[in-house]
Amino acid sequence: RAGRVGGGRLGDVARTRDEEGWLHTGDVGEINAEGRLFIKGRKTEMIVTPEGLNVFPDDVERALEAESGVIEAAVVGAEADGRERVHAVLVLAAGADAEAIVAAANSHLQDHQRVRSYSVWTDGALPRTEGTKKLRRAAIKAWVNTGAAPPASAGGGDALADVLGRFAGARTVSGETTLEGLGLSSLERVELMVALEDRFQTRLDEARFAQATTVDELRALVAEAPAAAPTAELFDFPRWNRRWPARALRRASLATWILPLARVFARLEVRGLEHVRGVEAPVLFAANHQSHFDVPVILAALPGKVRARVAPAMSKEFFKAHFFPQGRAWHEVFTNRLNYYLAALFFNAFPLPQREAGARETLRYIGEITGEGFSVLLFPEGVRSDTDAIAPFRAGVGMMASRLDLPVIPVRLEGVNRVLHPTWKMARVGRVRVTFGAPLRLHGDDYAALAREVEAAVRALGPG
């Protein structure tokens, strides 16, 4: 149905389903004289020149990356005098001449596509999303438009000390400094691992990283990382529950008995659904946590087509008997394992470590599922509240949103703990309100500050 775009003209590849059944994709396409549709690029990434002409970054990047000496290229709109101009950010091989490369690429481009300015990125690879490895153009554009100097090369100075400095605050760091002495939480250790992998363009052995106690041990691990990088995950993640038989059973079960039963107990009032319908999946839903009943309540509040592609995070530590059965009674392992598989099957849930090793692999897994178009439901407090009070949000939600470059939809739950309190074994009938807020875009690496931004957005949604 993309033929409605119009022969030889640019236009939206499709409209929203609310408009005569069209599905909005956010892409711009062009139909040639033979009636073939060509996808030009994302509408949000399109650069509009001062002459009013459209430039798609992919076209310019292909021309740049075809030149010898170019490892990577990203094209964004650089702001100058209130107008956008085509700007290239280049990752170059040693000895490559950026000026000559840009001139050669421009000779193959149309006049309005030509690169007007460029920067050389010297801090390893360009930033990309965790799962799909797409360029994080918003972050690159923000860096270009701040006028900041190119990042320092990892080879100059003590790169490890530079990274640790972000976590040490005013404390002095030496080779004998212990990571415990730095007061790092488990999530901050994950953030440190992410930062080291980005800075040194490698992958660290997470089990060995968890065992490192001093800065010197960490330095030795980084030095050995290219040869020691593992390929196996620390534990299995559910992938079977995204295959069509499991999806079909889950969709039928949610519609016929799970959510109808939830609605018997939770008398729902839903607000802010326009924020859900108005954003393109995948997204991160970030909600306050009141009860084991939170997930079915939120799923019941969501439109059916959104609900079908949501993956809620569940605490991995809640399923210790499943993941670490050694020394446990068989009935404890059986019950815990059954609960784990039922949650994965009927709710598409996945384990999210809060204290143990495995958090880095979980981030990669979240990148994988969002890359397949599934949204993720998170409870950033990490604990269920016995009252209506909201605990501080952990920094993980900021890390995921920033690194995956996904919008965050804040969700405020009210009254779920009066339907199924954390101390109760049986639900009671009660009124519940679910409020969805406007989506947030989070950028940067101050994950704690980003988490506070999400927390503030959730708090602002209620009560009232």
XYZ file of C-alpha atoms in Angstrom:
464
model
C 0.000 0.000 0.000
C 3.013 2.276 -0.158
C 2.012 3.295 -3.688
C 0.036 6.128 -2.199
C 3.370 7.891 -1.667
C 3.319 9.074 -5.262
C 5.506 8.222 -8.257
C 8.964 9.753 -8.161
C 8.197 11.844 -5.101
C 9.319 11.567 -1.513
C 6.729 10.808 1.087
C 5.906 8.858 4.222
C 6.131 5.148 3.474
C 2.928 4.568 5.444
C 0.508 6.342 7.702
C -0.785 5.374 11.139
C -3.311 2.616 11.488
C -5.704 5.170 12.907
C -5.798 6.693 9.411
C -7.573 4.186 7.180
C -5.598 1.184 8.423
C -2.082 2.437 7.629
C 0.916 1.487 9.771
C 3.328 4.329 10.547
C 6.986 3.284 10.214
C 8.748 6.648 10.307
C 10.607 5.943 7.043
C 10.613 8.105 3.935
C 10.430 6.436 0.535
C 10.525 7.187 -3.162
C 8.790 5.385 -6.046
C 10.591 5.400 -9.405
C 9.135 5.302 -12.895
C 8.905 1.487 -12.777
C 6.818 1.638 -9.597
C 9.557 0.333 -7.294
C 9.709 1.682 -3.771
C 13.088 2.791 -2.390
C 13.497 3.485 1.332
C 15.494 6.697 1.629
C 15.922 6.857 5.393
C 14.339 7.771 8.702
C 12.234 10.898 8.676
C 13.662 11.996 12.031
C 17.246 11.741 10.704
C 16.646 13.729 7.516
C 18.685 16.936 7.157
C 16.944 19.927 5.574
C 19.462 22.280 3.953
C 19.060 26.090 3.954
C 17.801 25.713 0.371
C 14.958 23.505 1.619
C 16.362 20.301 0.080
C 16.363 16.977 1.897
C 19.568 15.055 2.604
C 19.496 11.495 3.927
C 22.590 10.658 6.020
C 22.839 7.092 4.677
C 23.502 8.376 1.132
C 26.380 10.590 2.243
C 27.812 7.972 4.624
C 28.020 5.425 1.814
C 30.054 7.865 -0.269
C 32.405 8.611 2.622
C 32.901 4.980 3.649
C 33.736 4.056 0.065
C 36.916 6.156 0.369
C 40.151 4.494 1.436
C 41.132 5.260 5.031
C 37.590 5.675 6.388
C 36.709 3.176 9.105
C 33.328 4.676 10.019
C 31.340 7.759 9.132
C 28.279 9.440 10.615
C 26.471 12.336 8.967
C 24.338 14.748 10.992
C 22.980 18.255 10.671
C 25.321 20.831 12.204
C 23.674 24.055 13.307
C 25.143 27.300 11.985
C 23.330 30.642 12.060
C 20.091 28.849 12.841
C 20.395 26.564 9.796
C 21.412 22.954 9.333
C 24.343 21.977 7.137
C 25.695 18.545 6.288
C 28.435 17.610 8.767
C 30.489 14.412 8.758
C 32.039 12.737 11.807
C 34.846 10.431 10.677
C 36.759 7.574 12.244
C 39.965 7.295 10.203
C 42.807 4.847 9.787
C 46.273 6.037 10.784
C 47.691 8.500 8.278
C 44.403 9.134 6.457
C 43.844 12.675 5.136
C 40.376 13.837 6.223
C 40.368 16.851 3.892
C 41.200 14.721 0.839
C 38.620 12.101 1.825
C 35.826 14.661 2.132
C 36.786 16.266 -1.197
C 36.781 12.874 -2.952
C 33.405 11.902 -1.493
C 31.892 15.274 -2.388
C 32.868 14.717 -6.027
C 30.402 11.806 -6.124
C 27.555 13.605 -4.341
C 24.932 16.041 -5.578
C 25.512 19.649 -4.652
C 22.971 19.750 -1.803
C 24.369 16.477 -0.355
C 27.971 17.607 -0.130
C 29.733 17.696 3.238
C 30.161 21.306 4.376
C 32.162 20.571 7.545
C 33.636 17.600 9.362
C 35.103 16.372 12.640
C 37.495 13.506 13.309
C 36.436 11.138 16.092
C 39.505 9.794 17.911
C 37.997 7.811 20.781
C 37.497 4.414 19.160
C 34.242 3.471 17.420
C 31.312 5.824 17.001
C 28.564 5.415 19.625
C 25.914 2.891 18.638
C 22.844 1.365 20.254
C 23.470 -1.751 22.334
C 21.309 -4.242 20.468
C 20.862 -3.179 16.844
C 24.209 -1.326 16.561
C 22.571 1.663 14.899
C 24.426 4.955 15.049
C 23.329 7.094 17.965
C 22.888 10.139 15.781
C 21.253 12.238 18.488
C 24.303 11.839 20.739
C 26.709 12.471 17.838
C 24.766 15.551 16.746
C 24.726 16.886 20.316
C 28.521 16.454 20.480
C 28.981 18.263 17.159
C 26.667 21.153 18.051
C 28.327 21.787 21.426
C 31.516 22.687 19.576
C 33.498 20.384 21.867
C 36.968 19.317 20.882
C 37.298 15.772 19.545
C 37.638 13.180 22.349
C 41.139 12.388 23.448
C 42.641 9.205 22.109
C 42.614 6.263 24.466
C 46.290 5.847 23.829
C 47.315 9.120 25.461
C 47.867 9.401 29.217
C 46.483 6.858 31.660
C 43.197 5.932 30.019
C 42.216 3.565 32.828
C 42.719 6.290 35.431
C 40.645 8.665 33.295
C 37.730 6.224 33.290
C 38.043 5.438 36.999
C 38.102 9.154 37.735
C 34.446 9.378 36.756
C 33.585 6.941 39.556
C 36.134 7.967 42.187
C 34.958 11.537 42.709
C 37.552 13.454 44.747
C 39.305 10.279 45.936
C 42.873 9.549 44.887
C 43.238 6.363 42.836
C 46.410 4.244 42.813
C 47.198 0.708 41.719
C 46.489 -0.592 45.229
C 43.107 1.158 45.479
C 40.390 -1.433 45.953
C 37.151 -1.247 44.012
C 35.310 -1.845 47.253
C 37.154 1.128 48.703
C 35.715 3.267 45.921
C 32.283 2.419 47.304
C 30.937 1.173 43.970
C 27.498 -0.401 43.986
C 26.890 -3.486 41.838
C 25.260 -1.311 39.176
C 28.165 1.155 39.256
C 30.517 -1.791 38.665
C 28.454 -2.630 35.575
C 28.671 1.016 34.469
C 32.438 0.883 34.983
C 32.672 -2.258 32.854
C 30.627 -0.619 30.103
C 32.838 2.479 30.203
C 36.027 0.392 30.012
C 34.713 -1.656 27.086
C 33.783 1.535 25.249
C 37.094 3.261 25.969
C 39.321 0.318 25.025
C 37.021 -1.074 22.305
C 37.019 -4.591 23.700
C 34.846 -6.979 25.633
C 35.719 -7.908 29.196
C 35.261 -11.304 30.785
C 32.447 -10.512 33.209
C 33.273 -13.345 35.605
C 36.892 -12.160 35.902
C 35.774 -8.548 36.211
C 33.543 -9.531 39.141
C 36.597 -11.081 40.839
C 38.886 -8.055 40.331
C 39.527 -6.346 43.672
C 42.169 -3.664 42.945
C 42.934 -1.164 40.217
C 46.087 -3.114 39.286
C 44.025 -6.283 38.780
C 41.612 -4.326 36.650
C 44.490 -2.935 34.592
C 45.796 -6.473 33.969
C 42.313 -7.620 32.938
C 41.961 -4.774 30.436
C 45.408 -5.531 28.989
C 44.460 -9.185 28.429
C 40.886 -8.513 27.302
C 41.195 -9.010 23.524
C 42.474 -12.574 23.964
C 40.311 -13.384 26.960
C 36.933 -12.059 25.766
C 34.353 -14.814 26.233
C 31.546 -15.731 23.873
C 29.316 -17.659 26.257
C 26.698 -16.045 28.471
C 26.796 -16.532 32.229
C 23.287 -17.959 32.172
C 20.586 -18.653 29.649
C 18.012 -16.060 28.702
C 14.564 -17.014 27.423
C 14.395 -16.789 23.647
C 11.926 -19.602 23.129
C 9.142 -17.404 24.526
C 9.391 -15.044 21.537
C 8.799 -17.789 18.971
C 5.380 -17.937 17.376
C 3.892 -20.908 19.331
C 4.674 -19.253 22.672
C 3.497 -15.852 21.412
C 0.222 -17.331 20.151
C -0.441 -19.136 23.443
C 0.453 -16.029 25.456
C -1.791 -13.755 23.419
C -4.728 -16.167 23.690
C -4.198 -16.692 27.428
C -3.932 -12.984 28.205
C -7.117 -12.257 26.277
C -9.258 -15.156 27.548
C -8.421 -15.641 31.220
C -5.345 -13.872 32.622
C -6.346 -10.229 32.045
C -10.110 -10.797 32.518
C -9.273 -12.301 35.921
C -6.997 -9.351 36.707
C -9.809 -6.924 35.847
C -12.149 -8.722 38.252
C -9.930 -7.629 41.134
C -8.425 -4.409 39.750
C -11.122 -1.910 38.746
C -9.018 0.004 36.244
C -8.901 3.700 35.463
C -6.391 4.421 32.681
C -5.017 7.840 31.795
C -2.502 9.098 29.234
C -2.924 6.407 26.569
C -2.326 9.070 23.914
C 1.338 9.026 24.970
C 1.532 5.301 24.259
C -0.219 5.514 20.899
C 1.851 8.490 19.821
C 5.308 6.913 20.093
C 6.975 4.321 17.892
C 7.985 1.033 19.527
C 10.213 -0.186 21.017
C 10.159 1.882 24.194
C 11.085 1.436 27.844
C 8.132 1.584 30.230
C 9.371 2.700 33.671
C 6.868 2.201 36.504
C 6.804 2.467 40.276
C 6.547 -0.959 41.953
C 3.746 -1.802 44.405
C 2.830 -5.465 44.014
C 3.262 -8.767 42.167
C 0.021 -7.643 40.497
C 1.741 -4.684 38.768
C 2.576 -6.503 35.508
C -0.944 -7.812 34.728
C -2.416 -4.419 35.684
C -0.122 -2.554 33.278
C -0.693 -5.113 30.508
C -4.451 -4.790 31.005
C -4.148 -1.015 30.646
C -2.177 -1.157 27.381
C -3.744 -1.392 23.909
C -3.698 -4.944 22.552
C -1.135 -4.410 19.804
C 1.281 -2.779 22.289
C 0.657 -5.395 24.989
C 1.553 -8.204 22.579
C 5.118 -6.921 22.275
C 6.085 -6.070 25.856
C 8.769 -7.906 27.848
C 8.629 -7.233 31.619
C 11.821 -7.485 33.668
C 11.689 -9.705 36.753
C 14.261 -9.916 39.517
C 16.752 -12.709 38.775
C 17.416 -13.049 42.505
C 13.761 -14.078 42.986
C 14.589 -17.246 41.011
C 17.817 -18.250 42.755
C 16.693 -21.842 43.150
C 16.243 -22.072 39.376
C 19.573 -20.522 38.428
C 21.595 -21.981 41.326
C 19.959 -25.305 42.305
C 23.044 -26.775 44.025
C 22.365 -27.696 47.637
C 18.614 -26.950 47.489
C 15.714 -29.349 48.046
C 14.203 -30.775 44.857
C 10.720 -29.400 45.607
C 12.137 -25.886 46.112
C 13.965 -26.081 42.785
C 10.910 -27.535 41.029
C 8.520 -24.864 42.329
C 10.917 -21.991 41.626
C 11.747 -23.317 38.169
C 8.059 -23.787 37.309
C 7.305 -20.199 38.374
C 10.177 -18.943 36.231
C 9.010 -20.754 33.087
C 5.364 -19.761 33.612
C 6.357 -16.094 33.991
C 8.516 -16.305 30.857
C 5.739 -18.016 28.888
C 2.601 -16.129 29.917
C 4.143 -12.672 30.466
C 7.221 -12.757 28.192
C 9.247 -11.900 31.304
C 13.046 -12.107 31.531
C 15.499 -12.074 34.474
C 17.216 -8.836 35.459
C 20.104 -9.232 37.965
C 20.270 -6.606 40.691
C 23.254 -7.818 42.686
C 24.900 -10.794 41.001
C 27.209 -11.078 38.022
C 25.353 -11.175 34.731
C 24.032 -7.617 34.523
C 26.250 -6.788 31.523
C 24.939 -9.767 29.562
C 21.411 -8.770 30.523
C 21.954 -5.353 28.980
C 23.015 -7.061 25.762
C 19.929 -9.262 25.932
C 17.683 -6.219 26.353
C 19.361 -4.759 23.283
C 18.528 -7.980 21.450
C 14.830 -7.996 22.329
C 14.342 -4.286 21.644
C 16.128 -4.831 18.347
C 13.329 -7.290 17.522
C 10.730 -4.607 18.249
C 9.749 -5.627 21.800
C 9.292 -2.899 24.403
C 10.638 -3.467 27.915
C 8.770 -2.908 31.183
C 11.062 -1.954 34.083
C 10.505 -1.253 37.771
C 13.540 0.948 38.512
C 12.997 1.022 42.290
C 14.099 -2.617 42.406
C 11.792 -3.262 45.385
C 8.065 -3.379 46.028
C 6.742 -0.664 48.311
C 4.567 -1.538 51.318
C 3.013 1.939 51.027
C 2.280 4.443 48.292
C 5.777 5.910 48.707
C 8.153 5.681 45.740
C 11.736 4.609 46.445
C 14.664 6.204 44.559
C 15.072 4.879 41.029
C 18.262 2.936 40.362
C 20.650 4.133 37.689
C 20.057 1.121 35.439
C 17.046 2.701 33.760
C 19.220 5.681 32.766
C 21.918 3.384 31.398
C 19.463 1.334 29.337
C 17.602 4.322 27.912
C 20.771 6.194 27.004
C 22.782 3.298 25.619
C 19.869 1.790 23.673
C 18.674 5.250 22.557
C 15.052 4.400 23.350
C 12.251 6.678 24.570
C 11.124 6.136 28.160
C 7.408 6.248 28.971
C 6.896 6.915 32.698
C 4.081 4.904 34.328
C 2.441 5.755 37.659
C 0.570 3.010 39.518
C -1.878 3.851 42.304
C -3.858 1.406 44.416
C -2.310 -1.876 43.247
C -0.952 -2.546 46.742
C -4.549 -2.363 48.013
C -5.515 -5.118 45.567
C -2.561 -7.395 46.352
C -0.310 -6.108 49.134
C 3.239 -7.560 49.271
C 2.319 -9.303 52.543
C -0.951 -10.835 51.262
C -1.422 -14.271 49.692
C -4.769 -13.495 48.039
C -5.955 -10.512 45.998
C -8.911 -8.324 46.940
C -11.168 -6.139 44.822
C -10.036 -2.515 44.626
C -9.736 0.551 42.438
C -6.491 0.990 40.519
C -5.239 3.886 38.443
C -2.597 3.568 35.715
C -1.232 6.805 34.243
C 1.132 6.948 31.260
C 3.275 10.061 30.883
C 4.853 11.794 27.911
C 7.909 9.940 26.556
C 11.383 11.085 27.627
C 14.605 10.994 25.605
C 17.676 10.467 27.772
C 21.237 11.130 26.631
C 24.585 11.148 28.396
C 26.472 8.882 30.782
C 25.427 10.345 34.147
C 23.048 7.435 34.631
C 22.075 8.363 38.184
C 20.953 11.824 37.037
C 19.005 10.311 34.147
C 17.295 7.909 36.556
C 16.295 10.837 38.767
C 14.756 12.467 35.698
C 12.622 9.375 35.090
C 11.701 9.177 38.774
C 10.582 12.816 38.766
C 8.404 12.165 35.700
C 6.726 9.179 37.418
C 6.134 11.163 40.608
C 4.598 14.030 38.628
C 1.863 11.724 37.295
C 0.046 11.386 40.600
C -1.685 11.116 42.884
C -4.575 13.254 41.793
